[in-house]
CSV table of C-alpha atoms and ligand atoms in Angstrom, one decimal:
chain,number,residue,atom,x,y,z
A,1,MET,CA,100.2,85.5,101.8
A,2,ALA,CA,98.3,87.4,104.5
A,3,LYS,CA,97.2,90.8,103.5
A,4,LYS,CA,99.7,93.4,104.8
A,5,PHE,CA,98.7,95.6,107.7
A,6,HIS,CA,99.4,99.3,107.7
A,7,LEU,CA,101.0,100.0,111.1
A,8,THR,CA,101.5,103.4,112.7
A,9,LEU,CA,103.6,103.5,115.9
A,10,ASN,CA,105.3,106.1,118.0
A,11,VAL,CA,108.7,104.6,118.9
A,12,ASN,CA,110.9,106.5,121.3
A,13,GLY,CA,109.2,109.7,120.3
A,14,GLU,CA,109.4,109.1,116.5
A,15,HIS,CA,106.5,108.6,114.3
A,16,GLN,CA,106.8,105.3,112.3
A,17,GLU,CA,104.7,103.9,109.5
A,18,LEU,CA,105.2,100.4,108.2
A,19,LEU,CA,103.6,97.7,106.1
A,20,ILE,CA,103.8,94.4,108.0
A,21,ASP,CA,102.5,90.9,107.9
A,22,PRO,CA,99.9,90.8,110.7
A,23,ARG,CA,101.5,87.6,112.1
A,24,ARG,CA,104.6,89.5,113.3
A,25,SER,CA,105.3,90.3,116.9
A,26,LEU,CA,106.1,93.8,118.2
A,27,LEU,CA,109.6,92.4,119.1
A,28,ASP,CA,110.2,91.3,115.6
A,29,VAL,CA,109.2,94.6,114.1
A,30,LEU,CA,111.3,96.6,116.5
A,31,ARG,CA,114.4,94.5,115.9
A,32,ASN,CA,114.1,93.8,112.2
A,33,ASP,CA,112.2,96.7,110.6
A,34,LEU,CA,113.3,99.5,113.0
A,35,GLU,CA,116.7,98.0,113.7
A,36,LEU,CA,116.3,98.6,117.4
A,37,ARG,CA,118.1,95.5,118.7
A,38,GLY,CA,118.1,96.4,122.4
A,39,ALA,CA,115.0,94.3,123.1
A,40,HIS,CA,116.2,90.7,123.0
A,41,ARG,CA,114.6,87.5,122.0
A,42,GLY,CA,115.1,84.9,124.6
A,43,CYS,CA,112.2,82.4,124.9
A,44,ASP,CA,109.7,84.0,122.5
A,45,SER,CA,106.9,82.8,124.9
A,46,GLY,CA,106.6,85.4,127.7
A,47,ASP,CA,108.8,83.6,130.2
A,48,CYS,CA,112.1,85.4,130.2
A,49,GLY,CA,111.4,89.1,130.0
A,50,ALA,CA,114.4,89.8,127.7
A,51,CYS,CA,112.0,91.4,125.2
A,52,THR,CA,110.5,93.9,127.7
A,53,VAL,CA,109.6,97.3,126.3
A,54,ILE,CA,107.3,100.0,127.6
A,55,LEU,CA,104.0,100.2,125.7
A,56,ASN,CA,101.8,103.2,126.6
A,57,GLY,CA,103.6,103.6,129.9
A,58,LYS,CA,103.5,99.9,130.9
A,59,ALA,CA,106.1,97.2,130.8
A,60,ILE,CA,105.1,94.3,128.5
A,61,THR,CA,106.7,91.3,126.8
A,62,SER,CA,107.0,92.4,123.2
A,63,CYS,CA,107.3,88.8,122.0
A,64,MET,CA,103.8,88.1,123.2
A,65,THR,CA,102.2,91.1,121.4
A,66,LEU,CA,101.2,91.3,117.8
A,67,ALA,CA,102.6,94.5,116.3
A,68,ALA,CA,99.3,95.1,114.6
A,69,ASP,CA,97.6,95.1,117.9
A,70,CYS,CA,99.7,98.2,118.9
A,71,ASP,CA,98.5,100.3,116.0
A,72,GLY,CA,98.6,104.0,117.1
A,73,ASP,CA,100.4,103.2,120.4
A,74,SER,CA,103.5,104.5,121.9
A,75,VAL,CA,106.5,102.3,122.5
A,76,ILE,CA,109.7,103.0,124.4
A,77,THR,CA,112.7,100.8,124.1
A,78,VAL,CA,116.0,100.7,125.8
A,79,GLU,CA,117.4,102.9,123.0
A,80,GLY,CA,114.9,105.5,123.9
A,81,ILE,CA,115.9,105.8,127.5
A,82,THR,CA,119.6,105.8,127.0
A,83,PRO,CA,121.1,109.3,126.7
A,84,ALA,CA,123.4,109.8,123.7
A,85,ASP,CA,126.4,110.6,125.9
A,86,GLY,CA,126.0,108.2,128.8
A,87,LEU,CA,123.7,106.0,130.7
A,88,HIS,CA,120.3,106.2,132.4
A,89,PRO,CA,120.5,106.2,136.3
A,90,VAL,CA,119.1,102.6,136.4
A,91,GLN,CA,121.8,101.5,133.9
A,92,LYS,CA,124.5,103.2,135.9
A,93,ALA,CA,123.3,101.6,139.1
A,94,LEU,CA,123.4,98.1,137.4
A,95,VAL,CA,127.0,98.7,136.4
A,96,ALA,CA,128.0,100.1,139.7
A,97,GLU,CA,126.4,97.2,141.7
A,98,GLY,CA,127.7,94.5,139.4
A,99,GLY,CA,124.1,93.7,138.4
A,100,ILE,CA,125.3,93.0,134.8
A,101,GLN,CA,127.4,90.3,133.3
A,102,CYS,CA,126.8,89.0,129.8
A,103,GLY,CA,124.1,91.7,129.3
A,104,PHE,CA,121.5,89.5,127.5
A,105,CYS,CA,118.8,90.1,130.2
A,106,THR,CA,119.9,93.6,131.0
A,107,THR,CA,117.9,95.6,128.5
A,108,GLY,CA,114.8,93.9,129.7
A,109,ILE,CA,115.6,94.4,133.3
A,110,VAL,CA,116.3,98.1,132.7
A,111,MET,CA,112.9,98.6,131.1
A,112,ALA,CA,111.1,96.6,133.7
A,113,ALA,CA,112.9,98.6,136.5
A,114,ILE,CA,112.2,101.9,134.8
A,115,ALA,CA,108.5,101.1,134.5
A,116,LEU,CA,108.4,100.0,138.1
A,117,LEU,CA,110.1,103.1,139.4
A,118,GLU,CA,107.8,105.3,137.3
A,119,SER,CA,104.7,103.9,139.1
A,120,ASN,CA,106.3,103.3,142.4
A,121,PRO,CA,109.3,105.7,143.0
A,122,HIS,CA,110.2,104.2,146.4
A,123,PRO,CA,109.8,100.4,146.1
A,124,THR,CA,110.5,98.0,148.8
A,125,GLU,CA,112.8,95.0,148.1
A,126,GLU,CA,109.6,92.9,147.8
A,127,ASP,CA,108.2,95.3,145.2
A,128,VAL,CA,111.4,95.1,143.2
A,129,ARG,CA,111.5,91.3,143.4
A,130,ASP,CA,107.9,91.2,142.2
A,131,GLY,CA,108.5,93.8,139.5
A,132,LEU,CA,111.4,91.8,138.1
A,133,ALA,CA,109.9,88.3,138.7
A,134,GLY,CA,109.3,88.0,134.9
A,135,ASN,CA,113.0,88.7,134.0
A,136,LEU,CA,115.3,85.8,134.0
A,137,CYS,CA,119.1,86.2,134.4
A,138,ARG,CA,121.4,83.3,133.9
A,139,CYS,CA,124.5,85.1,135.2
A,140,THR,CA,124.1,87.3,138.2
A,141,GLY,CA,121.9,85.5,140.8
A,142,TYR,CA,119.5,88.5,141.0
A,143,LYS,CA,120.8,89.9,144.3
A,144,LYS,CA,122.9,92.6,142.8
A,145,ILE,CA,120.2,93.5,140.3
A,146,VAL,CA,117.7,94.0,143.1
A,147,GLU,CA,120.2,96.0,145.0
A,148,ALA,CA,121.0,98.2,142.0
A,149,VAL,CA,117.3,99.0,141.5
A,150,LEU,CA,116.9,99.8,145.2
A,151,ASN,CA,120.1,101.8,145.4
A,152,GLY,CA,119.6,103.6,142.0
A,153,GLU,CA,116.4,104.8,143.6
A,154,ARG,CA,118.1,106.0,146.7
A,155,LYS,CA,120.8,108.0,144.9
B,1,MET,CA,102.3,80.5,112.2
B,2,LYS,CA,99.8,80.1,109.3
B,3,PRO,CA,98.6,83.4,107.6
B,4,PHE,CA,95.4,84.9,108.8
B,5,ASP,CA,93.2,87.9,108.0
B,6,TYR,CA,93.4,90.6,110.6
B,7,PHE,CA,90.5,92.8,111.8
B,8,SER,CA,90.3,95.5,114.4
B,9,PRO,CA,86.6,96.3,114.9
B,10,LYS,CA,85.6,99.3,116.9
B,11,THR,CA,82.1,98.1,117.8
B,12,LEU,CA,80.5,94.9,119.1
B,13,SER,CA,78.3,94.6,116.1
B,14,GLU,CA,81.3,94.8,113.7
B,15,ALA,CA,83.0,92.2,115.8
B,16,SER,CA,80.0,89.8,115.8
B,17,GLU,CA,79.7,90.3,112.0
B,18,VAL,CA,83.3,89.2,111.3
B,19,LEU,CA,83.0,86.4,113.8
B,20,SER,CA,79.9,85.0,112.1
B,21,LYS,CA,81.4,85.4,108.7
B,22,TYR,CA,84.3,83.2,109.6
B,23,ASN,CA,82.1,80.9,111.5
B,24,ASP,CA,84.4,78.8,113.8
B,25,ASP,CA,87.6,79.8,112.0
B,26,ALA,CA,88.1,83.2,113.6
B,27,ARG,CA,89.6,83.8,117.0
B,28,MET,CA,89.4,87.0,119.1
B,29,ILE,CA,92.6,88.3,120.6
B,30,ALA,CA,92.7,90.4,123.8
B,31,GLY,CA,96.0,90.2,125.6
B,32,GLY,CA,97.1,87.4,123.3
B,33,THR,CA,99.1,85.7,126.1
B,34,ASP,CA,97.2,82.4,125.7
B,35,LEU,CA,96.2,82.6,122.1
B,36,LEU,CA,99.7,83.5,120.7
B,37,LEU,CA,101.4,80.7,122.6
B,38,LYS,CA,99.0,78.2,121.0
B,39,MET,CA,99.4,79.8,117.5
B,40,LYS,CA,103.2,79.9,117.9
B,41,ALA,CA,103.2,76.2,118.9
B,42,GLY,CA,101.0,75.4,115.9
B,43,ARG,CA,98.2,74.1,118.1
B,44,LEU,CA,95.8,76.6,116.6
B,45,ALA,CA,95.7,78.1,113.1
B,46,PRO,CA,92.7,80.5,112.8
B,47,LYS,CA,91.8,81.9,109.4
B,48,ALA,CA,91.1,85.3,111.0
B,49,ILE,CA,92.2,87.2,114.1
B,50,ILE,CA,89.9,89.8,115.5
B,51,ASN,CA,91.6,92.3,117.8
B,52,ILE,CA,88.9,93.2,120.3
B,53,LYS,CA,91.0,95.7,122.3
B,54,ARG,CA,89.5,98.7,120.4
B,55,ILE,CA,85.9,98.0,121.4
B,56,PRO,CA,85.0,100.5,124.2
B,57,ASP,CA,82.1,98.4,125.5
B,58,LEU,CA,84.6,95.8,126.7
B,59,ARG,CA,86.4,98.2,128.9
B,60,GLY,CA,85.9,99.7,132.4
B,61,LEU,CA,86.0,98.8,136.0
B,62,THR,CA,83.1,100.3,138.0
B,63,PHE,CA,81.7,99.7,141.4
B,64,ASN,CA,78.2,100.7,142.6
B,65,SER,CA,75.6,98.1,143.6
B,66,HIS,CA,78.1,95.5,142.3
B,67,LEU,CA,81.6,95.4,140.7
B,68,THR,CA,81.7,95.3,136.9
B,69,LEU,CA,84.9,94.2,135.3
B,70,GLY,CA,85.0,94.9,131.6
B,71,ALA,CA,86.4,91.8,129.8
B,72,LEU,CA,89.5,93.8,128.8
B,73,THR,CA,90.4,94.7,132.4
B,74,THR,CA,94.0,93.5,132.8
B,75,LEU,CA,95.3,91.3,135.5
B,76,GLU,CA,97.5,94.2,136.7
B,77,GLU,CA,94.5,96.5,136.9
B,78,ILE,CA,92.8,93.9,139.1
B,79,LYS,CA,95.9,93.6,141.2
B,80,GLN,CA,96.3,97.4,141.6
B,81,SER,CA,92.7,98.7,141.7
B,82,PRO,CA,92.1,100.4,145.1
B,83,ILE,CA,88.4,99.5,144.9
B,84,ILE,CA,89.1,95.8,144.4
B,85,ARG,CA,91.8,95.9,147.1
B,86,GLN,CA,89.3,97.3,149.5
B,87,TYR,CA,86.1,95.4,148.7
B,88,TYR,CA,87.4,92.2,147.0
B,89,PRO,CA,90.9,91.7,148.4
B,90,ALA,CA,91.0,88.0,147.6
B,91,LEU,CA,90.4,88.8,143.9
B,92,SER,CA,93.3,91.3,143.9
B,93,SER,CA,95.6,88.8,145.6
B,94,ALA,CA,94.6,86.1,143.1
B,95,ALA,CA,95.7,88.4,140.3
B,96,ALA,CA,98.9,89.1,142.1
B,97,THR,CA,99.8,85.4,142.1
B,98,MET,CA,99.7,85.3,138.3
B,99,ALA,CA,102.5,85.5,135.7
B,100,SER,CA,104.7,88.6,135.7
B,101,VAL,CA,103.9,92.3,135.6
B,102,GLN,CA,104.8,92.3,131.9
B,103,ILE,CA,102.2,89.6,131.2
B,104,ARG,CA,99.7,91.0,133.7
B,105,ASN,CA,99.8,94.3,131.8
B,106,LEU,CA,98.7,92.4,128.6
B,107,ALA,CA,96.6,89.6,130.0
B,108,THR,CA,92.8,90.2,130.5
B,109,VAL,CA,90.2,88.8,132.8
B,110,GLY,CA,88.1,88.0,129.8
B,111,GLY,CA,91.0,86.0,128.2
B,112,ASN,CA,91.5,84.1,131.5
B,113,MET,CA,87.9,83.1,131.5
B,114,CYS,CA,87.4,82.4,127.8
B,115,ASN,CA,90.6,80.4,127.4
B,116,ALA,CA,89.0,78.2,130.0
B,117,ALA,CA,92.1,76.5,131.3
B,118,PRO,CA,91.3,74.3,134.3
B,119,SER,CA,94.1,76.1,136.1
B,120,ALA,CA,92.9,79.7,135.3
B,121,ASP,CA,93.6,81.5,138.6
B,122,LEU,CA,90.7,84.0,138.5
B,123,ALA,CA,88.0,81.3,137.9
B,124,PRO,CA,87.9,79.8,141.4
B,125,ILE,CA,87.8,83.1,143.2
B,126,LEU,CA,85.3,84.8,140.8
B,127,ILE,CA,83.0,81.7,141.1
B,128,ALA,CA,83.4,81.8,144.9
B,129,LEU,CA,82.4,85.5,144.7
B,130,ASN,CA,79.4,84.4,142.6
B,131,ALA,CA,80.2,86.4,139.5
B,132,THR,CA,78.0,86.5,136.5
B,133,ALA,CA,79.3,86.5,132.9
B,134,VAL,CA,77.6,89.1,130.6
B,135,ILE,CA,77.7,87.8,127.0
B,136,ASN,CA,76.8,89.5,123.8
B,137,GLY,CA,76.0,87.8,120.5
B,138,ALA,CA,73.9,88.2,117.4
B,139,LYS,CA,70.7,87.6,119.5
B,140,GLY,CA,71.6,90.3,122.0
B,141,GLU,CA,72.8,90.1,125.5
B,142,ARG,CA,72.5,87.2,127.9
B,143,ARG,CA,73.8,86.5,131.5
B,144,VAL,CA,75.2,83.2,132.7
B,145,LEU,CA,76.4,82.5,136.2
B,146,LEU,CA,80.2,82.0,136.0
B,147,GLU,CA,79.6,78.8,137.9
B,148,GLU,CA,77.9,77.5,134.8
B,149,PHE,CA,80.2,79.2,132.2
B,150,PHE,CA,82.8,76.5,131.8
B,151,THR,CA,81.9,73.2,130.0
B,152,ALA,CA,85.3,71.4,129.4
B,153,PRO,CA,89.0,72.3,129.2
B,154,GLY,CA,89.2,75.2,126.8
B,155,LYS,CA,85.5,75.3,126.3
B,156,SER,CA,82.7,77.5,127.7
B,157,VAL,CA,79.1,78.2,127.0
B,158,LEU,CA,80.1,80.9,124.4
B,159,GLY,CA,78.6,80.1,121.1
B,160,VAL,CA,79.9,81.2,117.6
B,161,GLY,CA,79.8,84.9,117.3
B,162,GLU,CA,79.5,85.5,121.0
B,163,LEU,CA,81.8,87.7,123.1
B,164,LEU,CA,82.2,88.0,126.8
B,165,ILE,CA,81.4,91.6,127.6
B,166,SER,CA,82.0,91.8,131.4
B,167,LEU,CA,81.9,90.1,134.7
B,168,GLU,CA,79.6,91.3,137.4
B,169,VAL,CA,80.5,90.5,141.0
B,170,PRO,CA,78.0,91.1,143.7
B,171,LYS,CA,78.8,93.1,146.8
B,172,GLN,CA,80.4,90.9,149.4
B,173,GLU,CA,79.0,90.8,152.9
B,174,GLY,CA,81.4,88.2,154.1
B,175,LYS,CA,85.0,87.2,153.7
B,176,SER,CA,86.9,85.5,150.9
B,177,ILE,CA,90.3,84.0,150.2
B,178,TYR,CA,92.3,82.6,147.3
B,179,LEU,CA,95.1,80.1,147.8
B,180,LYS,CA,97.3,78.9,145.0
B,181,HIS,CA,99.8,76.1,145.2
B,182,SER,CA,102.6,76.0,142.6
B,183,PRO,CA,106.2,75.0,143.0
B,184,ARG,CA,107.6,78.4,142.2
B,185,GLU,CA,106.2,81.5,143.9
B,186,HIS,CA,106.3,83.6,140.7
B,187,MET,CA,105.5,82.8,137.0
B,188,ASP,CA,104.0,79.5,137.6
B,189,ILE,CA,100.6,77.8,136.8
B,190,ALA,CA,98.5,76.5,139.7
B,191,VAL,CA,98.8,72.9,140.7
B,192,VAL,CA,95.8,73.5,142.9
B,193,GLY,CA,93.9,76.8,143.3
B,194,VAL,CA,91.2,77.2,146.0
B,195,GLY,CA,88.8,80.1,146.2
B,196,ILE,CA,86.5,80.4,149.2
B,197,ALA,CA,83.9,83.0,150.1
B,198,CYS,CA,81.7,82.8,153.2
B,199,ARG,CA,79.2,84.8,155.1
B,200,GLY,CA,78.4,84.7,158.8
B,201,PHE,CA,80.7,83.1,161.4
B,202,ASN,CA,79.8,80.4,163.8
B,203,PRO,CA,77.5,79.5,162.3
B,204,LEU,CA,78.5,80.1,158.6
B,205,THR,CA,75.3,81.0,156.8
B,206,GLN,CA,76.8,80.8,153.4
B,207,VAL,CA,79.9,79.3,151.9
B,208,ARG,CA,81.3,78.6,148.5
B,209,ILE,CA,84.4,76.5,148.0
B,210,ILE,CA,85.8,76.3,144.5
B,211,LEU,CA,88.7,74.1,143.4
B,212,GLY,CA,90.8,75.0,140.4
B,213,ALA,CA,93.2,72.7,138.4
B,214,VAL,CA,91.8,69.5,139.9
B,215,ALA,CA,89.0,68.8,137.5
B,216,PRO,CA,88.2,69.5,133.8
B,217,ILE,CA,86.5,72.7,134.9
B,218,PRO,CA,86.6,74.7,138.1
B,219,LEU,CA,84.8,72.5,140.6
B,220,ARG,CA,82.4,73.5,143.4
B,221,ALA,CA,83.0,71.3,146.4
B,222,LYS,CA,79.4,71.2,147.5
B,223,LYS,CA,79.7,68.3,150.0
B,224,ALA,CA,82.5,70.1,151.7
B,225,GLU,CA,80.4,73.2,151.8
B,226,GLU,CA,77.5,71.3,153.5
B,227,GLU,CA,79.9,70.0,156.1
B,228,VAL,CA,80.8,73.4,157.4
B,229,MET,CA,77.4,75.2,157.1
B,230,GLY,CA,75.4,76.0,160.2
B,231,GLY,CA,76.2,75.1,163.8
B,232,SER,CA,79.4,75.8,165.5
B,233,LEU,CA,82.4,75.6,163.3
B,234,THR,CA,84.9,73.4,165.0
B,235,LYS,CA,88.4,72.5,164.0
B,236,GLU,CA,87.2,68.9,163.5
B,237,ARG,CA,84.5,69.9,161.1
B,238,ILE,CA,86.9,72.0,159.1
B,239,GLU,CA,89.3,69.0,158.8
B,240,ARG,CA,86.4,66.8,157.8
B,241,ALA,CA,85.3,69.3,155.1
B,242,ALA,CA,88.9,69.5,153.8
B,243,LYS,CA,89.0,65.7,153.5
B,244,ILE,CA,85.6,65.7,151.7
B,245,ALA,CA,86.8,68.4,149.3
B,246,ALA,CA,89.9,66.2,148.5
B,247,GLU,CA,87.4,63.3,147.7
B,248,GLU,CA,85.3,65.6,145.5
B,249,ALA,CA,88.3,66.7,143.4
B,250,ARG,CA,88.7,64.8,140.1
B,251,PRO,CA,92.4,65.6,139.3
B,252,ILE,CA,94.6,64.0,136.6
B,253,ASP,CA,98.2,62.9,136.7
B,254,ASP,CA,100.4,65.3,134.8
B,255,VAL,CA,103.9,66.8,134.9
B,256,ARG,CA,102.7,69.3,137.6
B,257,GLY,CA,101.4,66.7,140.0
B,258,SER,CA,99.9,63.3,140.5
B,259,VAL,CA,96.3,62.6,141.5
B,260,TRP,CA,97.4,61.7,145.0
B,261,TYR,CA,99.5,64.8,145.4
B,262,ARG,CA,96.8,67.1,144.1
B,263,ARG,CA,94.1,65.6,146.4
B,264,LYS,CA,96.5,66.0,149.4
B,265,ILE,CA,97.1,69.7,148.4
B,266,VAL,CA,93.3,70.3,148.1
B,267,GLU,CA,92.9,69.0,151.6
B,268,VAL,CA,95.7,71.1,153.0
B,269,MET,CA,94.5,74.2,151.3
B,270,VAL,CA,90.8,73.9,152.0
B,271,LYS,CA,91.7,73.5,155.7
B,272,ARG,CA,94.1,76.4,155.6
B,273,GLY,CA,91.6,78.6,153.8
B,274,LEU,CA,88.6,77.9,156.0
B,275,THR,CA,90.8,78.2,159.1
B,276,GLY,CA,92.1,81.5,157.8
B,277,LEU,CA,88.6,82.9,157.2
B,278,VAL,CA,87.4,81.8,160.6
B,279,ASN,CA,90.3,83.3,162.3
B,280,GLY,CA,89.9,86.5,160.4
B,281,ASN,CA,92.9,86.6,158.1
C,1,FAD,C1,104.4,83.6,131.0
C,1,FAD,C2,103.0,83.4,131.2
C,1,FAD,C3,102.5,83.2,132.5
C,1,FAD,C4,101.2,82.9,132.8
C,1,FAD,N1,100.8,82.8,134.1
C,1,FAD,C5,99.5,82.5,134.4
C,1,FAD,C6,99.1,82.3,135.7
C,1,FAD,O1,99.9,82.4,136.7
C,1,FAD,N2,97.7,82.0,136.0
C,1,FAD,C7,96.8,81.9,134.9
C,1,FAD,O2,95.6,81.7,135.2
C,1,FAD,N3,97.2,82.2,133.6
C,1,FAD,C8,98.5,82.4,133.3
C,1,FAD,N4,98.9,82.6,132.0
C,1,FAD,C9,97.9,82.5,131.0
C,1,FAD,C10,97.3,83.8,130.5
C,1,FAD,O3,98.2,84.9,130.7
C,1,FAD,C11,96.0,84.2,131.2
C,1,FAD,O4,95.1,83.1,131.0
C,1,FAD,C12,95.4,85.5,130.6
C,1,FAD,O5,94.4,86.0,131.5
C,1,FAD,C13,94.8,85.3,129.2
C,1,FAD,O6,94.2,86.6,128.8
C,1,FAD,P1,94.5,87.3,127.4
C,1,FAD,O7,93.8,88.5,127.4
C,1,FAD,O8,96.0,87.3,127.2
C,1,FAD,O9,93.9,86.1,126.5
C,1,FAD,P2,94.0,85.9,124.9
C,1,FAD,O10,95.2,85.0,124.7
C,1,FAD,O11,93.9,87.2,124.2
C,1,FAD,O12,92.7,85.1,124.7
C,1,FAD,C14,92.5,83.8,125.3
C,1,FAD,C15,91.3,83.1,124.6
C,1,FAD,O13,90.1,83.7,125.0
C,1,FAD,C16,89.4,84.3,123.9
C,1,FAD,N5,88.9,85.6,124.4
C,1,FAD,C17,89.6,86.6,124.9
C,1,FAD,N6,88.8,87.6,125.3
C,1,FAD,C18,87.5,87.2,124.9
C,1,FAD,C19,86.2,87.9,125.1
C,1,FAD,N7,86.1,89.1,125.7
C,1,FAD,N8,85.1,87.2,124.6
C,1,FAD,C20,85.3,86.0,124.0
C,1,FAD,N9,86.5,85.3,123.9
C,1,FAD,C21,87.6,86.0,124.3
C,1,FAD,C22,90.4,84.3,122.8
C,1,FAD,O14,89.7,84.2,121.5
C,1,FAD,C23,91.3,83.2,123.1
C,1,FAD,O15,90.7,82.0,122.6
C,1,FAD,C24,100.3,82.9,131.7
C,1,FAD,C25,100.7,83.1,130.4
C,1,FAD,C26,102.0,83.3,130.1
C,1,FAD,C27,102.5,83.6,128.7
C,2,FES,S1,111.6,86.7,124.6
C,2,FES,FE1,109.8,87.7,125.3
C,2,FES,S2,109.6,86.9,127.3
C,2,FES,FE2,111.3,85.8,126.5
C,3,FES,S1,123.7,89.2,132.8
C,3,FES,FE1,123.7,87.4,131.6
C,3,FES,S2,121.6,86.8,131.6
C,3,FES,FE2,121.7,88.4,133.0
């Protein structure tokens, strides 16, 4: 057994303290210890983006990050951006444009899009395609997702 | 993944201490995007993991007489930095060809070098720009030209207990370019990468042509360089240099491309790169 690591995190504005095995990924701790199941596990190797969360203001793949490496950091997950009584504008735009089907990729896309719009409030189509290049979707064919992110910004 | 002891040192000397204690059984983690893949796949099982992200000496991006990139500088920082975009545009565009933003926010330039993959995208362009690696170990600091940093796939001159601190890139007085060939535009490893930096124009007074992913380590195409140095730079000479570079390459057959294909791509890209530099784009 590896020695447990005492992890402190700020997740969606809440202070969290946990004892974890240092081998565990941030994704695993979010889903299984904090029961935040919005970030999904697709490939577990950095390729699909389903596990995207915002770490200290930046979109990252939480499957490729040791939770212990995030000690003291601030994490925002899809649960943190979704209002209790509705949807975030990016989520609304994805629904309105038909940029969501099965939904597996959607939480990651939402977080990647929010991080993109935060640093670049008026992206071009090229910017959006680049910002979402690490998010795979098996259902929609991307066009509607890109349109949603562009239109969500315009509205 | 096998269990490991975990450390998060705050200083270089603390890090060196832990590294020496575990001898060859410890691995540093920066972005983790190379290391964790290997550990997840069971190809690597270190006894200790040393998170180096809390060491301030490894941070920073400064520009005065030269550019200093702290080892922890992320690929996304290199892509976005206004200084790099202005003075080293080929470096910024090389970073832009890599992975996805989610990975670029984690992945570091130090990790890209120390992982020493033959396909590492920042190696050819940083060697073309004549970067120097600043290394720290028990015996203090030493400097090694990046051109001499790589020794074999996955291997560098770093000894046990040594860390890469930063990369120093001289001010550029000429032009440079990085070209990457991969089947997919995004999220793909280079089948061939070509970094070129040159000075002067008709005649070229200095040129460095570095090939990535076509040899065990990034390869300097010295004979191709000689072909285009001095004298008037004609289309024919550029074409000859491109053919020579393809001969100098020592690629292997793998899932990404055959030896023949890689050589052909080297030729195409060296020609395209030199032509682009000469025509000013
Ligand atoms: C989905 C995906 C896409 C990718 N796409 C690309 C791509 O297009 N091009 C490309 O070149 N790479 C790519 N990579 C590989 C990887 O992201 C890069 O090589 C990255 O720069 C590695 O940096 P890191 O900080 O994550 O390294 P880590 O994984 O943290 O470290 C890599 C190795 O270097 C050592 N190390 C790290 N920092 C130091 C230091 N300062 N001193 C001494 N040793 C150190 C570590 O011990 C480890 O052995 C990709 C990876 C993934 C998962
Ligand atoms: S699960 Fe993290 S990128 Fe696929
Ligand atoms: S909506 Fe099904 S994977 Fe994207």
